[in-house]
Coordinates of N, CA and C in Angstrom, one line a residue:
Chain U
S20 N 0.8 -1.2 0.0 CA 0.0 0.0 0.0 C 0.9 1.2 0.0
Q21 N 0.4 2.3 -0.5 CA 1.2 3.5 -0.7 C 0.9 4.6 0.4
Q22 N 1.9 5.5 0.4 CA 1.7 6.6 1.3 C 0.4 7.3 1.0
G23 N -0.3 7.8 2.0 CA -1.5 8.6 1.8 C -2.6 7.7 1.4
E24 N -3.1 6.9 2.3 CA -4.3 6.1 2.0 C -5.5 6.8 2.7
E25 N -6.6 6.7 2.0 CA -7.8 7.4 2.6 C -8.9 6.5 2.8
D26 N -9.8 6.8 3.7 CA -11.0 6.1 3.9 C -12.1 7.1 4.4
P27 N -13.3 6.9 4.0 CA -13.7 5.9 3.1 C -13.4 6.2 1.7
Q28 N -13.5 5.2 0.8 CA -13.3 5.5 -0.6 C -14.4 6.3 -1.2
A29 N -15.6 6.1 -0.6 CA -16.8 6.9 -1.1 C -17.7 7.2 0.1
L30 N -18.3 8.4 0.0 CA -19.1 8.8 1.1 C -20.3 9.6 0.6
S31 N -21.5 9.2 1.0 CA -22.7 9.9 0.5 C -23.5 10.4 1.6
I32 N -23.7 11.7 1.7 CA -24.5 12.3 2.8 C -25.5 13.2 2.3
Q33 N -26.3 13.7 3.2 CA -27.4 14.7 2.9 C -26.8 16.1 3.1
E34 N -27.3 17.0 2.4 CA -26.9 18.4 2.6 C -27.2 18.8 4.0
G35 N -26.2 19.5 4.6 CA -26.4 19.9 6.0 C -25.6 19.0 7.0
E36 N -25.4 17.8 6.6 CA -24.6 16.9 7.4 C -23.1 17.2 7.3
N37 N -22.4 16.6 8.3 CA -21.0 16.8 8.3 C -20.3 15.6 7.6
A38 N -19.2 15.8 7.0 CA -18.5 14.8 6.3 C -17.1 14.7 6.8
T39 N -16.7 13.5 7.2 CA -15.4 13.2 7.7 C -14.6 12.2 6.9
M40 N -13.4 12.6 6.4 CA -12.6 11.8 5.6 C -11.2 11.6 6.4
N41 N -10.7 10.4 6.3 CA -9.5 10.1 7.0 C -8.3 9.8 6.0
C42 N -7.1 10.0 6.4 CA -6.0 9.7 5.6 C -4.9 9.2 6.5
S43 N -4.2 8.1 6.1 CA -3.1 7.6 6.8 C -1.9 7.6 5.9
Y44 N -0.7 7.7 6.5 CA 0.5 7.7 5.8 C 1.5 6.9 6.5
K45 N 2.7 6.6 5.9 CA 3.6 5.7 6.5 C 4.9 6.3 6.9
T46 N 5.4 7.3 6.2 CA 6.7 7.8 6.6 C 6.6 9.1 7.3
S47 N 7.7 9.6 7.8 CA 7.6 10.9 8.5 C 7.4 12.0 7.4
I48 N 6.7 13.1 7.8 CA 6.4 14.1 6.9 C 6.7 15.5 7.4
N49 N 6.8 16.4 6.5 CA 7.0 17.8 6.9 C 5.6 18.5 7.0
N50 N 4.7 18.1 6.1 CA 3.4 18.7 6.1 C 2.4 17.7 5.4
L51 N 1.2 17.9 5.7 CA 0.1 17.2 5.0 C -0.9 18.2 4.4
Q52 N -1.3 17.9 3.2 CA -2.2 18.8 2.5 C -3.5 18.1 2.1
W53 N -4.5 18.8 2.0 CA -5.8 18.3 1.4 C -6.1 19.1 0.2
Y54 N -6.5 18.4 -0.8 CA -6.9 19.0 -2.1 C -8.3 18.4 -2.5
R55 N -8.9 19.2 -3.3 CA -10.3 18.8 -3.8 C -10.2 18.8 -5.3
Q56 N -10.9 17.8 -5.9 CA -11.0 17.7 -7.4 C -12.4 17.5 -7.8
N57 N -12.9 18.4 -8.6 CA -14.2 18.2 -9.2 C -14.0 17.3 -10.4
S58 N -15.0 16.5 -10.8 CA -14.9 15.5 -11.8 C -14.3 16.1 -13.1
G59 N -13.2 15.5 -13.6 CA -12.6 15.9 -14.8 C -11.8 17.2 -14.8
R60 N -11.5 17.7 -13.6 CA -10.9 19.0 -13.5 C -9.6 18.8 -12.7
G61 N -8.8 20.0 -12.6 CA -7.6 20.0 -11.8 C -7.9 20.0 -10.3
L62 N -6.9 20.0 -9.5 CA -7.0 20.0 -8.1 C -7.0 21.4 -7.5
V63 N -7.7 21.6 -6.4 CA -7.7 22.9 -5.7 C -7.2 22.7 -4.3
H64 N -6.2 23.5 -3.9 CA -5.6 23.3 -2.6 C -6.6 23.8 -1.6
L65 N -6.8 23.0 -0.5 CA -7.8 23.4 0.5 C -7.1 23.9 1.8
I66 N -6.1 23.1 2.3 CA -5.5 23.4 3.5 C -4.2 22.6 3.7
L67 N -3.3 23.2 4.4 CA -2.0 22.6 4.7 C -1.8 22.6 6.2
I68 N -1.4 21.5 6.7 CA -1.1 21.4 8.1 C 0.3 20.9 8.3
R69 N 1.1 21.6 9.1 CA 2.5 21.2 9.3 C 2.6 20.1 10.4
S70 N 3.7 19.5 10.4 CA 3.9 18.3 11.3 C 3.9 18.7 12.8
N71 N 4.1 20.0 13.0 CA 4.1 20.5 14.4 C 2.7 21.1 14.8
E72 N 1.8 20.9 13.9 CA 0.4 21.4 14.2 C -0.5 20.2 14.4
R73 N -1.5 20.4 15.2 CA -2.5 19.3 15.5 C -3.8 19.6 14.9
E74 N -4.2 20.8 14.7 CA -5.5 21.1 14.2 C -5.4 22.5 13.4
K75 N -6.2 22.5 12.4 CA -6.3 23.8 11.6 C -7.7 23.9 11.1
H76 N -8.1 25.2 11.0 CA -9.5 25.5 10.5 C -9.4 26.4 9.3
S77 N -10.3 26.3 8.4 CA -10.5 27.2 7.3 C -11.9 27.2 6.9
G78 N -12.7 28.2 7.3 CA -14.1 28.2 7.0 C -14.8 27.0 7.5
R79 N -15.5 26.2 6.7 CA -16.2 25.0 7.1 C -15.3 23.8 7.2
L80 N -14.0 24.0 7.0 CA -13.1 22.9 7.0 C -12.3 22.8 8.3
R81 N -12.1 21.6 8.8 CA -11.3 21.4 10.0 C -10.4 20.2 9.7
V82 N -9.1 20.4 9.9 CA -8.2 19.3 9.6 C -7.5 19.0 10.9
T83 N -7.3 17.7 11.2 CA -6.5 17.3 12.3 C -5.3 16.5 11.9
L84 N -4.3 16.5 12.6 CA -3.1 15.7 12.3 C -2.6 15.0 13.6
D85 N -2.4 13.7 13.5 CA -1.9 12.9 14.6 C -0.6 12.3 14.1
T86 N 0.5 12.8 14.3 CA 1.8 12.3 13.8 C 2.2 11.0 14.5
S87 N 1.7 10.8 15.7 CA 2.0 9.5 16.4 C 1.3 8.3 15.7
K88 N 0.1 8.6 15.2 CA -0.7 7.6 14.5 C -0.5 7.7 13.0
K89 N 0.2 8.7 12.5 CA 0.4 8.9 11.1 C -0.9 9.0 10.4
S90 N -1.8 9.9 10.9 CA -3.1 10.0 10.3 C -3.6 11.4 10.4
S91 N -4.5 11.7 9.5 CA -5.1 13.0 9.4 C -6.6 12.9 9.1
S92 N -7.4 13.8 9.5 CA -8.8 13.8 9.1 C -9.2 15.2 8.6
L93 N -10.1 15.1 7.6 CA -10.7 16.4 7.1 C -12.2 16.3 7.4
L94 N -12.7 17.3 8.1 CA -14.1 17.5 8.4 C -14.7 18.6 7.7
I95 N -15.7 18.4 6.9 CA -16.5 19.4 6.3 C -17.8 19.6 7.0
T96 N -18.0 20.7 7.6 CA -19.3 20.9 8.4 C -20.3 21.5 7.5
A97 N -21.6 21.2 7.8 CA -22.7 21.8 7.1 C -22.6 21.7 5.6
S98 N -22.4 20.5 5.2 CA -22.1 20.2 3.8 C -23.2 20.8 2.8
R99 N -22.7 21.1 1.6 CA -23.6 21.6 0.5 C -23.4 20.7 -0.7
A100 N -24.4 20.7 -1.5 CA -24.3 20.0 -2.8 C -23.1 20.3 -3.6
A101 N -22.6 21.6 -3.5 CA -21.5 22.0 -4.2 C -20.2 21.4 -3.7
D102 N -20.2 20.8 -2.5 CA -19.0 20.1 -1.9 C -18.8 18.8 -2.6
T103 N -19.7 18.3 -3.4 CA -19.5 17.1 -4.1 C -18.3 17.1 -4.9
A104 N -17.4 16.2 -4.7 CA -16.1 16.2 -5.3 C -15.2 15.0 -4.8
S105 N -14.1 14.9 -5.3 CA -13.1 13.9 -4.7 C -12.1 14.7 -3.9
Y106 N -11.8 14.2 -2.7 CA -10.9 14.8 -1.8 C -9.6 13.9 -1.6
F107 N -8.5 14.6 -1.8 CA -7.2 13.8 -1.7 C -6.3 14.5 -0.6
C108 N -5.7 13.6 0.2 CA -4.6 14.1 1.0 C -3.3 13.9 0.3
A109 N -2.4 14.7 0.6 CA -1.1 14.6 0.0 C 0.0 14.9 1.0
T110 N 1.1 14.1 1.0 CA 2.2 14.3 1.9 C 3.4 14.5 1.0
D111 N 4.3 15.3 1.6 CA 5.6 15.6 0.9 C 6.5 14.4 1.0
R112 N 7.0 14.0 -0.1 CA 7.9 12.8 -0.1 C 9.1 12.9 0.7
D113 N 9.7 14.1 0.6 CA 11.0 14.4 1.2 C 10.8 15.5 2.3
P114 N 10.8 15.2 3.5 CA 10.6 16.2 4.5 C 11.5 17.4 4.5
T115 N 12.7 17.2 3.8 CA 13.6 18.3 3.7 C 13.3 19.2 2.6
S116 N 12.5 18.8 1.6 CA 12.2 19.6 0.5 C 10.8 20.1 0.5
G117 N 9.9 19.2 0.8 CA 8.5 19.6 0.9 C 7.8 19.9 -0.4
S118 N 8.5 19.6 -1.5 CA 7.8 20.0 -2.8 C 7.2 18.9 -3.5
R119 N 7.8 17.7 -3.6 CA 7.2 16.6 -4.3 C 6.1 16.0 -3.4
L120 N 5.0 15.7 -4.0 CA 3.8 15.2 -3.2 C 3.5 13.8 -3.6
T121 N 3.0 13.1 -2.6 CA 2.4 11.8 -2.8 C 1.0 11.9 -2.4
F122 N 0.1 11.5 -3.4 CA -1.3 11.7 -3.1 C -2.0 10.4 -2.7
G123 N -2.9 10.5 -1.8 CA -3.7 9.3 -1.4 C -4.7 8.9 -2.5
E124 N -5.4 7.8 -2.2 CA -6.3 7.3 -3.2 C -7.6 8.1 -3.3
G125 N -7.9 9.0 -2.4 CA -9.0 9.9 -2.5 C -10.3 9.3 -1.9
T126 N -11.1 10.3 -1.5 CA -12.5 9.9 -1.1 C -13.5 10.7 -2.0
Q127 N -14.4 9.9 -2.6 CA -15.4 10.5 -3.4 C -16.6 10.9 -2.5
L128 N -16.8 12.2 -2.4 CA -17.9 12.7 -1.5 C -19.1 13.1 -2.4
T129 N -20.2 12.6 -2.1 CA -21.4 13.0 -2.8 C -22.4 13.6 -1.7
V130 N -22.8 14.8 -1.9 CA -23.7 15.5 -1.0 C -25.0 15.6 -1.8
N131 N -26.0 15.0 -1.3 CA -27.3 15.0 -1.9 C -28.2 16.1 -1.4
P132 N -28.8 16.8 -2.4 CA -29.6 18.0 -2.0 C -30.9 17.6 -1.2
Chain V
G6 N -3.4 32.4 -5.0 CA -2.5 31.4 -5.6 C -2.3 31.6 -7.1
A7 N -1.4 30.9 -7.6 CA -1.1 31.0 -9.0 C -2.2 30.5 -9.9
V8 N -2.3 31.1 -11.1 CA -3.3 30.6 -12.1 C -2.5 29.8 -13.1
V9 N -2.9 28.6 -13.3 CA -2.2 27.7 -14.2 C -3.2 27.2 -15.3
S10 N -2.7 27.3 -16.5 CA -3.6 26.8 -17.6 C -2.9 25.7 -18.3
Q11 N -3.7 24.9 -19.0 CA -3.2 23.8 -19.8 C -3.8 23.8 -21.2
H12 N -3.0 23.4 -22.2 CA -3.6 23.4 -23.5 C -3.0 22.2 -24.3
P13 N -3.8 21.4 -24.9 CA -5.2 21.5 -25.0 C -5.9 20.9 -23.8
S14 N -7.2 21.1 -23.7 CA -7.9 20.6 -22.6 C -8.3 19.1 -22.9
W15 N -8.4 18.8 -24.1 CA -8.5 17.4 -24.5 C -8.0 17.2 -25.9
V16 N -7.5 16.0 -26.2 CA -6.9 15.7 -27.5 C -7.1 14.2 -27.8
I17 N -7.4 13.9 -29.0 CA -7.6 12.6 -29.5 C -6.6 12.4 -30.6
C18 N -5.8 11.3 -30.6 CA -4.8 11.1 -31.6 C -4.7 9.6 -32.0
K19 N -4.0 9.4 -33.1 CA -3.9 8.0 -33.5 C -2.7 7.4 -32.9
S20 N -2.7 6.1 -32.7 CA -1.6 5.4 -32.2 C -0.3 5.6 -33.0
G21 N 0.8 5.9 -32.3 CA 2.0 6.1 -33.0 C 2.4 7.6 -33.2
T22 N 1.5 8.5 -33.0 CA 1.7 9.9 -33.2 C 2.2 10.5 -31.8
S23 N 2.7 11.7 -31.9 CA 3.2 12.4 -30.7 C 2.2 13.5 -30.4
V24 N 2.1 13.8 -29.1 CA 1.2 14.8 -28.6 C 1.9 15.7 -27.6
K25 N 1.8 17.0 -27.8 CA 2.4 18.0 -26.9 C 1.3 18.6 -26.1
I26 N 1.6 18.7 -24.8 CA 0.7 19.3 -23.8 C 1.4 20.5 -23.2
E27 N 0.8 21.7 -23.2 CA 1.4 22.8 -22.6 C 0.9 23.2 -21.2
C28 N 1.7 23.6 -20.4 CA 1.3 24.0 -19.0 C 1.9 25.4 -18.8
R29 N 1.0 26.4 -18.6 CA 1.5 27.8 -18.4 C 1.1 28.3 -17.0
S30 N 2.0 29.0 -16.4 CA 1.8 29.7 -15.2 C 1.5 31.1 -15.6
L31 N 0.3 31.6 -15.4 CA -0.1 32.9 -15.9 C 0.4 34.1 -15.1
D32 N 0.5 33.9 -13.8 CA 0.8 35.1 -13.0 C 1.8 34.8 -11.9
F33 N 2.6 33.8 -12.1 CA 3.6 33.3 -11.1 C 4.8 32.7 -11.8
Q34 N 6.0 33.1 -11.3 CA 7.2 32.6 -11.9 C 7.4 31.2 -11.4
A35 N 7.3 30.3 -12.3 CA 7.3 28.8 -12.0 C 8.7 28.2 -12.2
T36 N 9.4 28.3 -11.1 CA 10.7 27.7 -11.2 C 10.6 26.1 -11.3
T37 N 9.6 25.6 -10.6 CA 9.4 24.2 -10.5 C 8.0 23.9 -10.9
M38 N 7.8 22.9 -11.8 CA 6.5 22.4 -12.2 C 6.5 20.9 -12.1
F39 N 5.3 20.4 -11.9 CA 5.2 18.9 -11.8 C 4.2 18.4 -12.9
W40 N 4.5 17.2 -13.3 CA 3.5 16.6 -14.2 C 3.0 15.3 -13.6
Y41 N 1.7 15.1 -13.6 CA 1.0 14.0 -13.0 C 0.2 13.3 -14.1
R42 N -0.1 12.0 -13.8 CA -1.0 11.3 -14.7 C -2.1 10.7 -13.8
Q43 N -3.3 10.7 -14.2 CA -4.4 10.2 -13.4 C -5.3 9.3 -14.3
F44 N -5.4 8.1 -13.9 CA -6.4 7.2 -14.6 C -7.7 7.3 -13.9
P45 N -8.8 6.9 -14.7 CA -10.1 7.1 -14.1 C -10.3 6.5 -12.7
K46 N -10.9 7.3 -11.9 CA -11.2 6.9 -10.5 C -10.0 6.5 -9.7
Q47 N -8.8 7.0 -10.1 CA -7.6 6.7 -9.4 C -7.0 8.0 -8.9
S48 N -5.9 7.9 -8.2 CA -5.3 9.1 -7.7 C -4.3 9.6 -8.7
L49 N -3.6 10.7 -8.3 CA -2.6 11.3 -9.2 C -1.3 10.6 -8.9
M50 N -0.6 10.3 -10.0 CA 0.7 9.7 -9.9 C 1.7 10.7 -10.5
L51 N 2.7 11.0 -9.7 CA 3.7 12.0 -10.1 C 4.6 11.3 -11.2
M52 N 4.7 12.0 -12.3 CA 5.5 11.5 -13.4 C 6.9 12.1 -13.4
A53 N 7.0 13.4 -13.2 CA 8.3 14.1 -13.3 C 8.2 15.4 -12.6
T54 N 9.4 15.9 -12.2 CA 9.5 17.2 -11.7 C 10.3 18.0 -12.7
S55 N 9.8 19.2 -13.1 CA 10.3 20.0 -14.2 C 10.9 21.2 -13.6
N56 N 12.2 21.5 -13.8 CA 12.9 22.7 -13.3 C 13.3 23.5 -14.4
E57 N 13.0 24.8 -14.3 CA 13.3 25.8 -15.4 C 14.8 25.8 -15.7
G58 N 15.1 25.6 -16.9 CA 16.4 25.6 -17.4 C 17.3 24.4 -17.2
S59 N 16.7 23.4 -16.7 CA 17.5 22.1 -16.5 C 16.6 20.9 -16.8
K60 N 17.3 19.8 -16.8 CA 16.6 18.5 -17.2 C 15.5 18.2 -16.1
A61 N 14.5 17.5 -16.6 CA 13.5 17.1 -15.7 C 13.9 15.9 -14.9
T62 N 13.4 15.7 -13.7 CA 13.7 14.5 -12.9 C 12.5 13.6 -13.0
Y63 N 12.7 12.4 -13.5 CA 11.6 11.5 -13.7 C 11.4 10.5 -12.5
E64 N 10.2 10.2 -12.2 CA 9.9 9.2 -11.2 C 10.3 7.8 -11.7
Q65 N 10.5 6.9 -10.8 CA 10.8 5.5 -11.2 C 9.7 4.9 -12.0
G66 N 10.1 4.3 -13.1 CA 9.1 3.6 -13.9 C 8.6 4.5 -15.0
V67 N 8.9 5.8 -15.1 CA 8.5 6.7 -16.1 C 9.6 6.8 -17.2
E68 N 9.2 6.5 -18.4 CA 10.2 6.5 -19.5 C 10.5 7.9 -19.9
K69 N 11.7 8.4 -19.7 CA 12.0 9.8 -20.1 C 12.1 10.0 -21.6
D70 N 12.3 8.9 -22.3 CA 12.3 9.1 -23.8 C 10.9 9.1 -24.4
K71 N 10.0 8.6 -23.6 CA 8.6 8.6 -24.1 C 7.9 9.8 -23.7
F72 N 8.2 10.3 -22.5 CA 7.5 11.5 -22.0 C 8.6 12.6 -21.9
L73 N 8.6 13.4 -22.9 CA 9.7 14.5 -23.0 C 9.1 15.7 -22.4
I74 N 9.9 16.3 -21.4 CA 9.5 17.5 -20.7 C 10.5 18.6 -21.0
N75 N 10.0 19.7 -21.3 CA 10.8 20.9 -21.6 C 10.3 22.0 -20.7
H76 N 11.2 22.7 -20.0 CA 10.8 23.8 -19.2 C 11.7 25.0 -19.4
A77 N 11.6 25.6 -20.6 CA 12.5 26.6 -21.1 C 12.3 28.0 -20.5
S78 N 11.2 28.2 -19.9 CA 10.9 29.5 -19.3 C 10.2 29.4 -18.0
L79 N 10.1 30.5 -17.3 CA 9.5 30.5 -16.0 C 7.9 30.5 -16.1
T80 N 7.4 30.5 -17.3 CA 6.0 30.4 -17.4 C 5.5 29.2 -18.2
L81 N 6.4 28.4 -18.8 CA 5.9 27.4 -19.7 C 6.7 26.1 -19.5
S82 N 5.9 25.0 -19.3 CA 6.5 23.7 -19.4 C 5.7 22.9 -20.3
T83 N 6.4 22.0 -21.1 CA 5.6 21.2 -22.0 C 5.9 19.7 -21.8
L84 N 4.9 18.9 -22.0 CA 5.0 17.4 -21.9 C 4.7 16.9 -23.3
T85 N 5.6 16.2 -23.9 CA 5.3 15.5 -25.2 C 5.3 14.0 -25.0
V86 N 4.1 13.5 -25.3 CA 4.0 12.0 -25.3 C 4.4 11.5 -26.7
T87 N 5.5 10.8 -26.8 CA 6.0 10.4 -28.1 C 5.5 9.0 -28.4
S88 N 5.2 8.8 -29.7 CA 4.7 7.5 -30.1 C 3.6 6.9 -29.2
A89 N 2.6 7.7 -29.1 CA 1.5 7.4 -28.1 C 0.8 6.1 -28.5
H90 N 0.4 5.4 -27.5 CA -0.3 4.1 -27.6 C -1.6 4.2 -26.8
P91 N -2.5 3.4 -27.0 CA -3.8 3.4 -26.2 C -3.6 3.4 -24.7
E92 N -2.6 2.7 -24.3 CA -2.3 2.6 -22.8 C -1.8 4.0 -22.2
D93 N -1.5 4.9 -23.1 CA -1.1 6.2 -22.7 C -2.3 7.1 -22.4
S94 N -3.5 6.6 -22.9 CA -4.7 7.4 -22.6 C -4.9 7.7 -21.2
S95 N -5.0 8.9 -20.8 CA -5.1 9.3 -19.4 C -5.4 10.7 -19.3
F96 N -5.5 11.2 -18.0 CA -5.7 12.6 -17.7 C -4.4 13.1 -17.2
Y97 N -3.8 14.1 -17.9 CA -2.5 14.6 -17.5 C -2.7 16.0 -16.9
I98 N -2.1 16.1 -15.7 CA -2.3 17.4 -15.0 C -0.9 17.9 -14.6
C99 N -0.8 19.2 -14.8 CA 0.5 19.9 -14.3 C 0.2 20.7 -13.1
S100 N 1.2 21.0 -12.4 CA 1.1 21.9 -11.2 C 2.4 22.8 -11.1
V101 N 2.2 23.9 -10.4 CA 3.3 24.8 -10.2 C 3.6 24.8 -8.7
A102 N 4.8 24.7 -8.3 CA 5.2 24.8 -6.9 C 5.0 26.2 -6.4
G103 N 4.3 26.3 -5.4 CA 4.1 27.7 -4.8 C 5.2 28.0 -3.7
L104 N 5.0 29.1 -3.0 CA 6.0 29.5 -2.1 C 6.0 28.8 -0.8
T105 N 4.8 28.2 -0.5 CA 4.6 27.7 0.9 C 4.3 26.2 0.8
D106 N 5.0 25.4 0.0 CA 4.9 24.0 -0.1 C 3.6 23.5 -0.8
T107 N 2.7 24.5 -1.1 CA 1.5 24.1 -1.8 C 1.8 24.0 -3.3
Q108 N 0.9 23.4 -4.1 CA 1.0 23.3 -5.5 C -0.3 23.9 -6.1
Y109 N -0.2 24.6 -7.2 CA -1.3 25.1 -7.9 C -1.5 24.3 -9.2
F110 N -2.6 23.8 -9.4 CA -2.8 22.8 -10.5 C -3.5 23.4 -11.7
G111 N -3.1 22.9 -12.9 CA -3.8 23.2 -14.1 C -5.1 22.4 -14.2
P112 N -5.9 22.7 -15.1 CA -7.2 22.0 -15.3 C -7.1 20.6 -15.8
G113 N -6.0 20.3 -16.3 CA -5.8 18.9 -16.9 C -6.0 18.8 -18.3
T114 N -5.4 17.8 -18.9 CA -5.6 17.5 -20.4 C -6.0 16.0 -20.5
R115 N -7.1 15.8 -21.2 CA -7.6 14.4 -21.4 C -7.0 13.9 -22.7
L116 N -6.2 12.9 -22.6 CA -5.6 12.3 -23.8 C -6.2 11.0 -24.1
T117 N -6.7 10.9 -25.4 CA -7.3 9.6 -25.8 C -6.5 9.2 -27.1
V118 N -5.9 8.0 -27.0 CA -5.1 7.5 -28.1 C -5.9 6.3 -28.7
L119 N -6.2 6.5 -30.0 CA -7.0 5.5 -30.7 C -6.2 4.3 -31.3

């Protein structure tokens, strides 16, 4: 299995509910990032959390990082139909450079109106 | 963040031909760009790191003679798929390395090889 595994692979919720996606990784990291991809499009950066941070917020997004468990979670609160997309976590391959990223398998989120 | 464009957005070609994909950083000096490949319902796989004015660094298993990368300016990197075959059909995405370890992605190019 590769760096940056996510679960669930697919998540379907109703509008207004919260969505939680998890990501696990295997090696030490400098930072962990979450990206969003709408179908057939490029990726949009959502949030970056550094290895010395435990939690970070951005609007309706909340990211946590547990380096002891090598895991992260992305919480989207009060979801909207427009949040429907694939969400990927990404870790830097080389903690000293932080530039090359390894992406997880992604979670396909569907928010039903 | 940086605005990144790709051209073309989709291309269909015959087996054996070469296809060039352009990645432009419209408002940011892109010293480093990345090329990814994404198969349907799968994650992004890094193909190569492109540095302005120098040779690209390819990931293990990626044929440098098949996927030619040129990064001659701070605003443009190109990926040429040479002698394309149906198995090269994929979604190719480029990104620009930002200042704070983030990457800014282009919209992707859908390549279909017949």
